[in-house]
Coordinates of C-alpha atoms in Angstrom, one line a residue:
X1 CA 89.2 138.8 85.5
X2 CA 88.4 135.6 83.5
X3 CA 85.2 135.9 81.5
X4 CA 82.3 133.6 82.3
X5 CA 82.1 130.5 80.1
X6 CA 78.5 130.7 79.3
X7 CA 78.3 127.7 77.0
X8 CA 76.1 127.2 73.9
X9 CA 72.8 128.8 73.5
X10 CA 69.8 126.6 73.0
X11 CA 66.0 126.6 72.7
X12 CA 64.0 125.4 75.7
X13 CA 61.4 124.1 73.2
X14 CA 64.0 121.5 72.2
X15 CA 66.2 121.1 75.3
X16 CA 65.0 121.6 78.8
X17 CA 66.8 123.9 81.2
X18 CA 68.2 121.9 84.2
X19 CA 71.3 121.0 86.1
X20 CA 73.2 117.8 86.9
X21 CA 71.5 115.9 89.8
X22 CA 68.1 117.7 89.6
X23 CA 64.9 116.0 89.4
X24 CA 63.2 118.9 87.8
X25 CA 63.7 121.2 84.8
X26 CA 62.3 124.5 83.4
X27 CA 60.5 123.9 80.2
X28 CA 57.4 124.6 78.1
X29 CA 57.2 120.8 77.5
X30 CA 54.7 119.5 80.1
X31 CA 53.7 116.1 78.5
X32 CA 54.4 114.0 75.5
X33 CA 54.3 116.5 72.4
X34 CA 52.6 119.0 74.6
X35 CA 53.9 122.6 74.7
X36 CA 52.6 125.1 77.2
X37 CA 52.6 128.9 76.5
X38 CA 54.5 129.6 79.7
X39 CA 57.7 127.8 81.0
X40 CA 57.0 125.3 83.8
X41 CA 58.8 123.7 86.7
X42 CA 58.5 120.2 85.5
X43 CA 59.2 117.4 88.0
X44 CA 60.2 113.8 87.1
X45 CA 59.4 112.2 90.4
X46 CA 56.6 109.8 90.2
X47 CA 56.5 110.4 86.5
X48 CA 56.6 113.7 84.4
X49 CA 54.5 116.4 85.9
X50 CA 54.3 120.2 85.2
X51 CA 53.9 121.5 88.7
X52 CA 54.4 125.3 88.6
X53 CA 53.8 127.8 85.8
X54 CA 56.4 130.6 85.7
X55 CA 55.0 133.8 84.2
X56 CA 56.8 137.1 83.7
X57 CA 54.5 139.9 84.7
X58 CA 54.1 143.7 83.7
X59 CA 54.7 145.4 86.9
X60 CA 52.4 148.2 85.9
X61 CA 49.2 146.1 85.6
X62 CA 50.1 142.5 86.7
X63 CA 49.4 141.1 83.3
X64 CA 51.6 138.6 81.6
X65 CA 54.5 140.4 79.8
X66 CA 55.7 139.7 76.4
X67 CA 59.2 138.3 76.5
X68 CA 61.7 136.1 74.6
X69 CA 63.4 133.3 76.4
X70 CA 67.1 132.8 76.1
X71 CA 69.0 129.8 77.6
X72 CA 72.6 128.8 78.0
X73 CA 73.8 126.0 80.4
X74 CA 73.9 128.1 83.4
X75 CA 71.4 130.7 82.9
X76 CA 67.7 131.0 81.7
X77 CA 66.3 134.4 81.1
X78 CA 63.0 136.0 80.1
X79 CA 63.9 139.2 78.3
X80 CA 61.2 141.9 77.6
X81 CA 61.1 145.6 76.5
X82 CA 61.0 146.9 80.0
X83 CA 63.3 144.4 81.8
X84 CA 64.2 140.8 82.5
X85 CA 64.0 137.9 84.7
X86 CA 66.9 135.5 85.3
X87 CA 66.9 131.9 86.7
X88 CA 69.9 129.8 87.8
X89 CA 70.2 126.6 89.8
X90 CA 71.7 127.1 93.3
X91 CA 71.6 123.3 93.9
X92 CA 69.9 120.4 92.2
X93 CA 66.7 121.0 94.2
X94 CA 66.7 124.8 94.3
X95 CA 66.5 127.6 91.8
X96 CA 67.0 131.3 92.3
X97 CA 65.1 133.9 90.3
X98 CA 65.8 137.6 90.1
X99 CA 64.1 140.3 88.2
X100 CA 64.4 144.0 87.2
X101 CA 61.6 145.8 85.4
X102 CA 59.5 142.7 85.3
X103 CA 57.7 140.7 88.0
X104 CA 57.2 137.1 88.2
X105 CA 54.1 134.9 88.8
X106 CA 54.6 131.4 90.4
X107 CA 51.3 129.6 89.9
X108 CA 50.1 126.0 90.2
X109 CA 49.9 124.4 86.8
X110 CA 46.6 122.7 87.6
X111 CA 43.5 124.6 89.0
X112 CA 41.6 121.5 90.2
X113 CA 42.4 120.0 93.6
X114 CA 40.8 116.8 94.7
X115 CA 41.5 114.4 97.5
X116 CA 43.8 112.5 95.3
X117 CA 45.2 114.9 92.6
X118 CA 46.2 118.5 92.0
X119 CA 48.2 121.0 94.0
X120 CA 47.4 122.6 97.4
X121 CA 48.8 125.9 98.3
X122 CA 49.3 127.7 101.6
X123 CA 51.6 130.1 103.6
X124 CA 53.8 128.3 106.1
X125 CA 54.4 130.5 109.0
X126 CA 57.4 128.5 110.3
X127 CA 59.4 129.2 107.1
X128 CA 57.6 132.5 106.3
X129 CA 57.3 131.0 102.8
X130 CA 54.5 130.0 100.3
X131 CA 54.2 126.2 99.7
X132 CA 52.7 124.1 97.0
X133 CA 52.1 120.5 97.7
X134 CA 51.7 118.2 94.6
X135 CA 49.8 114.9 94.7
X136 CA 51.4 113.9 91.4
X137 CA 55.0 114.2 92.5
X138 CA 54.4 113.6 96.1
X139 CA 56.7 116.6 96.9
X140 CA 56.5 120.3 98.2
X141 CA 57.7 123.3 96.3
X142 CA 58.4 126.2 98.6
X143 CA 58.9 129.8 97.4
X144 CA 60.7 132.2 99.6
X145 CA 60.7 136.1 98.8
X146 CA 64.3 137.3 99.4
X147 CA 63.7 140.8 98.1
X148 CA 61.0 142.7 96.4
X149 CA 57.2 142.8 97.3
X150 CA 54.6 140.1 97.4
X151 CA 52.0 141.8 95.2
X152 CA 49.4 139.1 95.5
X153 CA 48.8 135.6 96.8
X154 CA 45.7 133.9 95.4
X155 CA 44.1 130.7 96.5
X156 CA 45.9 130.1 99.8
X157 CA 44.2 127.2 101.5
X158 CA 41.6 126.9 98.7
X159 CA 40.0 123.6 98.0
X160 CA 38.4 122.5 94.8
X161 CA 39.0 124.5 91.7
X162 CA 40.9 127.8 92.2
X163 CA 43.8 129.9 90.9
X164 CA 46.7 129.3 93.3
X165 CA 50.0 131.1 93.4
X166 CA 51.8 134.4 94.1
X167 CA 53.0 137.4 92.2
X168 CA 56.3 139.2 93.1
X169 CA 57.0 142.7 91.9
X170 CA 60.0 145.1 92.5
X171 CA 60.5 147.5 95.4
X172 CA 61.7 151.2 94.7
X173 CA 65.1 150.0 93.6
X174 CA 63.5 148.1 90.8
X175 CA 64.7 144.6 91.7
X176 CA 63.4 141.5 93.4
X177 CA 64.6 137.9 94.1
X178 CA 63.1 134.6 95.2
X179 CA 64.1 131.0 95.7
X180 CA 62.1 128.0 94.8
X181 CA 62.8 124.6 96.4
X182 CA 61.6 121.1 95.7
X183 CA 61.6 119.3 99.0
X184 CA 60.0 116.3 100.9
X185 CA 58.3 117.3 104.0
X186 CA 60.2 120.0 105.8
X187 CA 63.5 121.7 106.2
X188 CA 64.8 124.8 107.9
X189 CA 63.7 128.2 106.4
X190 CA 65.6 129.1 103.3
X191 CA 68.8 131.0 103.8
X192 CA 70.7 132.4 100.9
X193 CA 74.1 130.8 100.4
X194 CA 75.4 133.4 98.0
X195 CA 74.6 136.3 95.9
X196 CA 72.7 135.5 92.5
X197 CA 75.9 136.3 90.5
X198 CA 78.0 133.9 92.5
X199 CA 75.4 131.2 92.1
X200 CA 75.4 131.8 88.4
X201 CA 79.2 131.6 88.1
X202 CA 79.1 128.3 90.1
X203 CA 76.5 126.9 87.8
X204 CA 78.5 128.0 84.7
X205 CA 81.7 126.6 86.1
X206 CA 80.1 123.2 86.9
X207 CA 79.1 122.7 83.4
X208 CA 82.4 124.0 82.0
X209 CA 84.2 121.5 84.2
X210 CA 82.1 118.7 83.0
X211 CA 82.4 119.5 79.3
X212 CA 86.2 119.8 79.8
X213 CA 86.3 116.4 81.3
X214 CA 84.2 114.5 78.8
X215 CA 85.1 116.4 75.6
X216 CA 88.6 117.8 75.9
X217 CA 89.2 116.9 72.3
X218 CA 86.4 119.2 71.0
X219 CA 87.4 121.8 68.3
X220 CA 85.7 123.7 65.5
X221 CA 85.4 120.3 63.7
X222 CA 83.1 119.1 66.3
X223 CA 80.8 122.0 66.7
X224 CA 78.0 120.3 68.6
X225 CA 80.2 118.7 71.3
X226 CA 79.4 121.2 74.0
X227 CA 75.7 121.1 73.4
X228 CA 75.8 117.3 73.3
X229 CA 77.5 117.4 76.8
X230 CA 74.9 119.8 78.1
X231 CA 72.2 117.4 77.0
X232 CA 73.8 114.6 79.0
X233 CA 74.8 116.7 82.1
X234 CA 71.4 118.3 82.4
X235 CA 69.5 115.0 82.2
X236 CA 71.5 113.5 85.1
X237 CA 69.6 113.0 88.3
X238 CA 70.6 112.0 91.8
X239 CA 69.9 108.6 93.4
X240 CA 66.3 108.8 94.7
X241 CA 63.6 106.3 94.9
X242 CA 64.2 103.2 92.7
X243 CA 67.1 105.0 90.9
X244 CA 69.9 103.5 93.0
X245 CA 72.8 105.6 91.6
X246 CA 73.3 108.9 89.8
X247 CA 71.6 108.3 86.5
X248 CA 71.4 109.8 83.1
X249 CA 67.8 109.7 82.1
X250 CA 67.1 109.4 78.4
X251 CA 65.6 112.8 78.6
X252 CA 64.0 115.4 81.0
X253 CA 61.2 115.5 78.5
X254 CA 58.7 112.7 78.5
X255 CA 61.2 109.9 77.9
X256 CA 62.4 110.3 81.5
X257 CA 63.6 106.7 82.2
X258 CA 66.7 104.5 81.9
X259 CA 66.0 101.8 79.4
X260 CA 68.3 98.7 79.6
X261 CA 70.2 99.3 76.4
X262 CA 70.1 103.0 76.1
X263 CA 72.4 103.3 79.2
X264 CA 75.2 101.7 77.5
X265 CA 75.8 104.5 75.1
X266 CA 75.8 107.1 77.9
X267 CA 78.2 105.0 79.9
X268 CA 80.7 104.8 76.9
X269 CA 80.5 108.5 76.2
X270 CA 81.2 109.4 79.9
X271 CA 83.9 106.7 80.5
X272 CA 87.2 108.6 79.7
X273 CA 86.3 111.9 81.5
X274 CA 83.7 110.9 84.2
X275 CA 84.5 107.2 84.9
X276 CA 82.5 106.8 88.2
X277 CA 79.4 108.3 86.6
X278 CA 80.0 106.0 83.6
X279 CA 80.2 102.9 85.6
X280 CA 77.0 104.0 87.5
X281 CA 75.2 104.2 84.1
X282 CA 76.4 100.6 83.3
X283 CA 75.4 99.1 86.5
X284 CA 72.1 100.7 87.1
X285 CA 69.8 98.3 85.3
X286 CA 71.8 95.4 86.8
X287 CA 70.9 96.7 90.2
X288 CA 67.3 95.4 89.4
X289 CA 68.4 92.2 87.7
X290 CA 65.8 89.5 88.6
X291 CA 66.2 86.0 89.9
X292 CA 66.2 84.7 86.2
X293 CA 69.1 87.0 85.3
X294 CA 67.0 89.2 83.2
X295 CA 67.4 93.0 83.2
X296 CA 64.2 95.2 83.4
X297 CA 62.9 96.9 80.5
X298 CA 63.2 100.3 82.2
X299 CA 63.9 102.0 85.5
X300 CA 62.8 105.3 86.8
X301 CA 62.1 107.2 90.0
X302 CA 59.2 105.1 91.1
X303 CA 58.8 102.3 88.6
X304 CA 60.7 99.2 87.4
X305 CA 59.1 97.4 84.4
X306 CA 59.8 93.9 83.7
X307 CA 57.2 93.2 81.0
X308 CA 59.8 93.4 78.2
X309 CA 63.6 93.1 78.2
X310 CA 66.2 94.8 76.0
X311 CA 68.9 93.2 73.7
X312 CA 72.2 91.8 75.3
X313 CA 74.5 94.4 74.0
X314 CA 76.1 94.6 77.4
X315 CA 79.1 92.4 76.6
X316 CA 79.9 94.5 73.6
X317 CA 79.4 97.7 75.7
X318 CA 81.6 96.4 78.6
X319 CA 84.4 95.4 76.3
X320 CA 84.5 99.0 74.9
X321 CA 83.9 100.6 78.3
X322 CA 87.0 98.8 79.7
X323 CA 89.2 100.2 77.0
X324 CA 87.8 103.8 77.5
X325 CA 88.3 104.0 81.2
X326 CA 91.3 106.0 82.4
X327 CA 92.3 103.4 85.0
X328 CA 91.9 99.6 85.0
X329 CA 89.1 98.0 87.0
X330 CA 90.2 96.0 90.0
X331 CA 89.4 92.4 90.6
X332 CA 86.4 93.1 92.8
X333 CA 84.9 95.2 90.1
X334 CA 85.5 92.7 87.4
X335 CA 84.1 89.9 89.5
X336 CA 80.9 91.8 90.0
X337 CA 80.6 92.5 86.2
X338 CA 81.3 88.9 85.5
X339 CA 78.5 87.7 87.8
X340 CA 76.0 90.2 86.4
X341 CA 76.8 89.4 82.7
X342 CA 76.7 85.7 83.5
X343 CA 73.2 85.9 84.9
X344 CA 72.1 88.1 82.0
X345 CA 73.6 85.7 79.4
X346 CA 72.1 82.5 81.1
X347 CA 68.7 84.1 80.8
X348 CA 68.9 84.2 77.0
X349 CA 70.4 80.6 77.0
X350 CA 67.7 79.1 79.1
X351 CA 64.5 81.2 79.3
X352 CA 64.8 82.4 75.7
X353 CA 65.9 79.2 73.7
X354 CA 63.2 76.7 72.8
X355 CA 63.9 73.0 73.7
X356 CA 66.6 71.7 71.5
X357 CA 67.3 75.1 69.8
X358 CA 70.6 76.6 69.5
X359 CA 69.5 80.3 69.0
X360 CA 67.5 82.5 71.3
X361 CA 64.4 84.5 70.4
X362 CA 62.7 87.7 71.2
X363 CA 59.0 87.5 72.4
X364 CA 58.2 90.9 70.8
X365 CA 59.9 93.7 68.9
X366 CA 60.1 95.6 72.1
X367 CA 62.7 93.1 73.4
X368 CA 64.9 94.0 70.5
X369 CA 64.7 97.8 71.3
X370 CA 63.5 98.1 67.7
X371 CA 59.9 98.0 68.8
X372 CA 57.9 98.1 65.4
X373 CA 60.7 97.0 63.0
X374 CA 59.4 95.3 59.9
X375 CA 61.3 92.2 60.7
X376 CA 58.5 91.5 63.4
X377 CA 55.7 92.0 61.0
X378 CA 55.2 88.3 60.0
X379 CA 55.5 87.1 63.7
X380 CA 56.6 88.6 67.0
X381 CA 58.1 85.6 68.8
X382 CA 61.1 85.4 66.5
X383 CA 64.7 84.2 66.3
X384 CA 66.7 86.9 64.7
X385 CA 70.3 87.4 63.6
X386 CA 71.0 90.5 65.6
X387 CA 70.1 88.8 68.9
X388 CA 72.5 85.9 68.1
X389 CA 75.2 88.2 67.1
X390 CA 74.9 90.3 70.4
X391 CA 74.9 87.2 72.3
X392 CA 78.0 85.8 70.7
X393 CA 79.9 89.0 71.5
X394 CA 78.7 88.8 75.1
X395 CA 79.8 85.2 75.4
X396 CA 83.2 86.1 74.1
X397 CA 83.5 88.9 76.6
X398 CA 82.5 86.5 79.5
X399 CA 85.1 84.1 78.3
X400 CA 87.8 86.9 78.4
X401 CA 86.7 87.8 81.9
X402 CA 86.6 84.3 83.2
X403 CA 90.3 83.9 81.9
X404 CA 91.4 87.1 83.5
X405 CA 89.8 86.0 86.8
X406 CA 91.5 82.7 86.7
X407 CA 88.6 80.4 85.8
X408 CA 90.0 78.6 82.8
X409 CA 87.2 76.1 82.7
X410 CA 84.5 78.7 82.5
X411 CA 86.6 80.4 79.8
X412 CA 86.6 77.4 77.7
X413 CA 82.9 76.8 78.3
X414 CA 81.8 80.4 77.2
X415 CA 84.2 80.1 74.2
X416 CA 82.6 76.9 73.1
X417 CA 79.1 78.3 73.5
X418 CA 80.2 81.5 71.5
X419 CA 81.5 79.4 68.6
X420 CA 78.4 77.1 68.6
X421 CA 76.1 80.1 68.6
X422 CA 77.9 81.8 65.8
X423 CA 78.0 78.5 63.7
X424 CA 74.2 78.2 64.3
X425 CA 73.7 81.8 63.3
X426 CA 75.4 81.3 59.9
X427 CA 74.1 77.8 59.3
X428 CA 70.5 78.6 60.1
X429 CA 69.9 82.2 59.3
X430 CA 72.5 83.1 56.6
X431 CA 71.2 82.4 53.1
X432 CA 74.5 83.2 51.3
X433 CA 73.2 86.7 50.5
X434 CA 71.6 88.0 53.7
X435 CA 70.3 87.0 57.1
X436 CA 66.7 86.0 57.6
X437 CA 64.5 85.8 60.7
X438 CA 62.6 82.6 61.8
X439 CA 59.5 82.1 63.8
X440 CA 60.4 80.6 67.1
X441 CA 57.6 78.1 67.0
X442 CA 56.6 77.2 63.4
X443 CA 60.1 77.6 61.8
X444 CA 58.9 79.8 58.9
X445 CA 61.8 82.2 57.6
X446 CA 61.5 85.6 56.1
X447 CA 63.6 88.6 55.3
X448 CA 62.7 92.3 55.5
X449 CA 64.0 95.7 54.4
X450 CA 64.8 96.6 58.0
X451 CA 68.3 97.5 59.0
X452 CA 67.8 95.2 61.9
X453 CA 68.4 92.2 59.6
X454 CA 71.9 93.6 58.9
X455 CA 73.0 94.2 62.6
X456 CA 75.1 91.0 62.7
X457 CA 77.8 93.4 61.3
X458 CA 78.5 93.9 65.0
X459 CA 80.4 90.7 65.0
X460 CA 83.1 92.7 63.0
X461 CA 86.4 90.9 62.9
X462 CA 84.6 87.6 63.9
X463 CA 82.6 87.4 60.6
X464 CA 83.8 85.5 57.4
X465 CA 85.0 88.1 54.9
X466 CA 82.4 87.3 52.4
X467 CA 79.6 87.7 55.0
X468 CA 80.8 91.1 56.2
X469 CA 81.2 92.3 52.5
X470 CA 77.7 91.2 51.8
X471 CA 76.4 93.1 54.8
X472 CA 78.3 96.2 54.0
X473 CA 76.8 96.3 50.6
X474 CA 73.5 96.1 52.0
X475 CA 74.1 98.6 54.6
X476 CA 75.2 101.2 51.8
X477 CA 71.7 100.9 50.4
X478 CA 70.2 102.3 53.8
X479 CA 72.5 105.5 53.6
X480 CA 70.6 108.7 53.0
X481 CA 72.3 112.1 53.0
X482 CA 71.7 112.1 56.7
X483 CA 72.7 108.6 57.8
X484 CA 71.3 105.0 58.1
X485 CA 67.6 104.8 57.5
X486 CA 66.2 101.9 59.6
X487 CA 64.0 100.8 56.8
X488 CA 64.9 101.1 53.1
X489 CA 63.5 104.3 51.8
X490 CA 62.3 102.3 48.9
X491 CA 60.3 99.9 51.0
X492 CA 56.4 100.1 50.8
X493 CA 56.6 100.0 54.6
X494 CA 58.9 103.0 55.0
X495 CA 57.3 105.8 57.1
X496 CA 58.9 109.2 57.6
X497 CA 57.9 109.3 61.3
X498 CA 57.5 105.5 61.5
X499 CA 59.7 105.0 64.7
X500 CA 61.9 102.0 63.7
X501 CA 60.3 101.8 60.2
X502 CA 62.4 104.5 58.5
X503 CA 64.0 107.2 60.8
X504 CA 67.7 107.4 61.7
X505 CA 68.5 106.2 65.2
X506 CA 71.9 106.8 67.1
X507 CA 72.3 103.4 68.6
X508 CA 72.0 101.6 65.3
X509 CA 74.4 104.0 63.8
X510 CA 77.1 103.5 66.5
X511 CA 76.7 99.7 66.5
X512 CA 76.9 99.5 62.7
X513 CA 79.8 101.9 62.4
X514 CA 81.8 100.0 65.0
X515 CA 81.1 96.6 63.3
X516 CA 82.1 98.0 60.0
X517 CA 85.3 99.4 61.2
X518 CA 86.2 96.2 63.1
X519 CA 85.4 94.2 59.9
X520 CA 87.8 96.4 57.9
X521 CA 85.3 98.5 56.1
X522 CA 86.7 101.8 57.2
X523 CA 85.6 104.1 54.3
X524 CA 82.0 103.1 54.8
X525 CA 82.4 103.5 58.6
X526 CA 83.8 106.9 58.1
X527 CA 80.9 107.7 55.9
X528 CA 78.3 106.5 58.4
X529 CA 80.1 108.6 61.1
X530 CA 80.3 111.7 59.1
X531 CA 76.7 111.8 58.0
X532 CA 75.4 111.2 61.5
X533 CA 77.6 113.9 63.1
X534 CA 76.6 116.3 60.4
X535 CA 73.0 115.5 61.1
X536 CA 73.3 116.2 64.9
X537 CA 75.3 119.4 64.1
X538 CA 72.4 120.6 62.0
X539 CA 69.4 119.2 63.6
X540 CA 70.3 118.6 67.2
X541 CA 69.9 115.5 69.5
X542 CA 66.4 114.2 68.9
X543 CA 65.2 110.6 69.7
X544 CA 65.3 109.9 66.0
X545 CA 65.4 111.7 62.7
X546 CA 63.5 111.8 59.4
X547 CA 65.8 109.9 57.0
X548 CA 65.1 112.1 53.9
X549 CA 65.0 115.5 55.5
X550 CA 67.1 115.1 58.7
X551 CA 64.4 116.7 60.8
X552 CA 64.4 115.7 64.4
X553 CA 61.6 113.6 65.6
X554 CA 59.7 112.7 68.9
X555 CA 61.6 113.6 72.0
X556 CA 64.0 116.4 71.0
X557 CA 66.6 116.2 73.8
X558 CA 67.7 112.5 73.9
X559 CA 70.8 111.6 75.8
X560 CA 71.8 108.4 73.8
X561 CA 71.8 110.6 70.6
X562 CA 74.0 113.1 72.4
X563 CA 76.4 110.5 73.8
X564 CA 76.5 108.8 70.3
X565 CA 77.5 112.1 68.8
X566 CA 80.3 112.5 71.5
X567 CA 81.6 109.0 70.8
X568 CA 81.7 109.4 67.0
X569 CA 83.2 113.0 67.3
X570 CA 85.8 111.9 69.7
X571 CA 86.9 109.0 67.5
X572 CA 86.9 111.2 64.5
X573 CA 89.0 113.9 66.4
X574 CA 91.5 111.3 67.4
X575 CA 91.7 109.8 63.9
X576 CA 92.3 113.2 62.5
X577 CA 95.1 113.8 64.9
X578 CA 97.2 110.8 63.8

């Protein structure tokens, strides 16, 4: 018999326990930077909400039992001196729990119930199950006892403030089992589809199949590949609400959205091994493209935000995506992408260029994705070099698509606009030593110590040699032992946990590494890649990292970080094999 492939162990304080397709996870993280004592069922429908508190119980007295929590991709366990509780996903909306020597309490996380908030609890006689209904998520959570004894049910039908929930303990044989479902209004009574061990084996097999597909190249030289794959797999949700396709959220912690540039890195990492899911990631924000051609800032279950946009890296991303897909896209697929990129590009050429101007502008740092970078300190409505560079790459991608689709006139037009934009970028923002930013209204220019000013390296082979060499020299100054600091560590504005004013970020790393490599600066690109890979292998897949210590910061289970590791590790593995 083949041994179960359990996958890497991880801490649920850093990475939530979940499964592909599920809208909930099991974690102590119940809000931004908020850690509960107990693990919770945390739903991401209508926002992030800790709905149920899961408490291992001492069967002798019903008190909370001291346990340690262990997690691998298929199995979550509470382990105490007298026994254990195990949890596995039977399906994206159902978990099974079993215990031996310990009981389990399933309690509403919030005590207060008002006409507009909180959790109501009752026994449903039709299903012979207990049900929690949550105002916050708009969903129901049904607990069905499969074996064992219902020791206590508190707060059934209670209004106002009350303890609500149930406790399950073992029968004479020492074991018990329950199922917990997240559902809408009603469904038939729960019926077990398989024994717990079969469910566990299926869960472990599903992840093993995924990691084999997306990281077949992994080896001892890429030790974080399986955990990176788990971060991406477990943060994937099914199409529900405003999420039109299967989607990789940035996290199943509090960053539980898809932002309109983050998704590109997940799409790229998934492309070779999971092409359909990859294309879903690329297209999801475009499903919400507005009449002006703009992409939303972010998309999640019940909210699409348009108050900001994100940078037009999508031409760059799609060019790489096509080369990574295992089979070519057909004409209909290319036509759809062309139309979507055309609208997105025209937005920047019309709504974001001042009359008579050749270069587009951001309205705020949030539009760039580098929310508080020091480039935006003097002014916020700013013409920046990174934006022009991304737009040039997108224009070139459009030109190539137009040519491929047989529209030679459009190809010539996009090529001309690309060349005009790059010429304007170099004429207006390049000083001979560095790029500057310019106020969109007054025309004042300035430079900063932000890595953002160096992002035109993404133009790679399209840059004049002297420009790429100067940028490479400046980029070297941002390298710490852990990677590229987003603000020079010698800058008076550097902050260890300053968001884009110092910490290392995955997307900047991938974009810079790619541009350096395409510009011929292979040794520096190798160094950037190696430092970032080592950072993830030591400190995990946080939203960003302290540039001087490597410590993970903010959300600790961020998918674009995991995907960026997979991209760089795969490329490293392939280079090593030649």
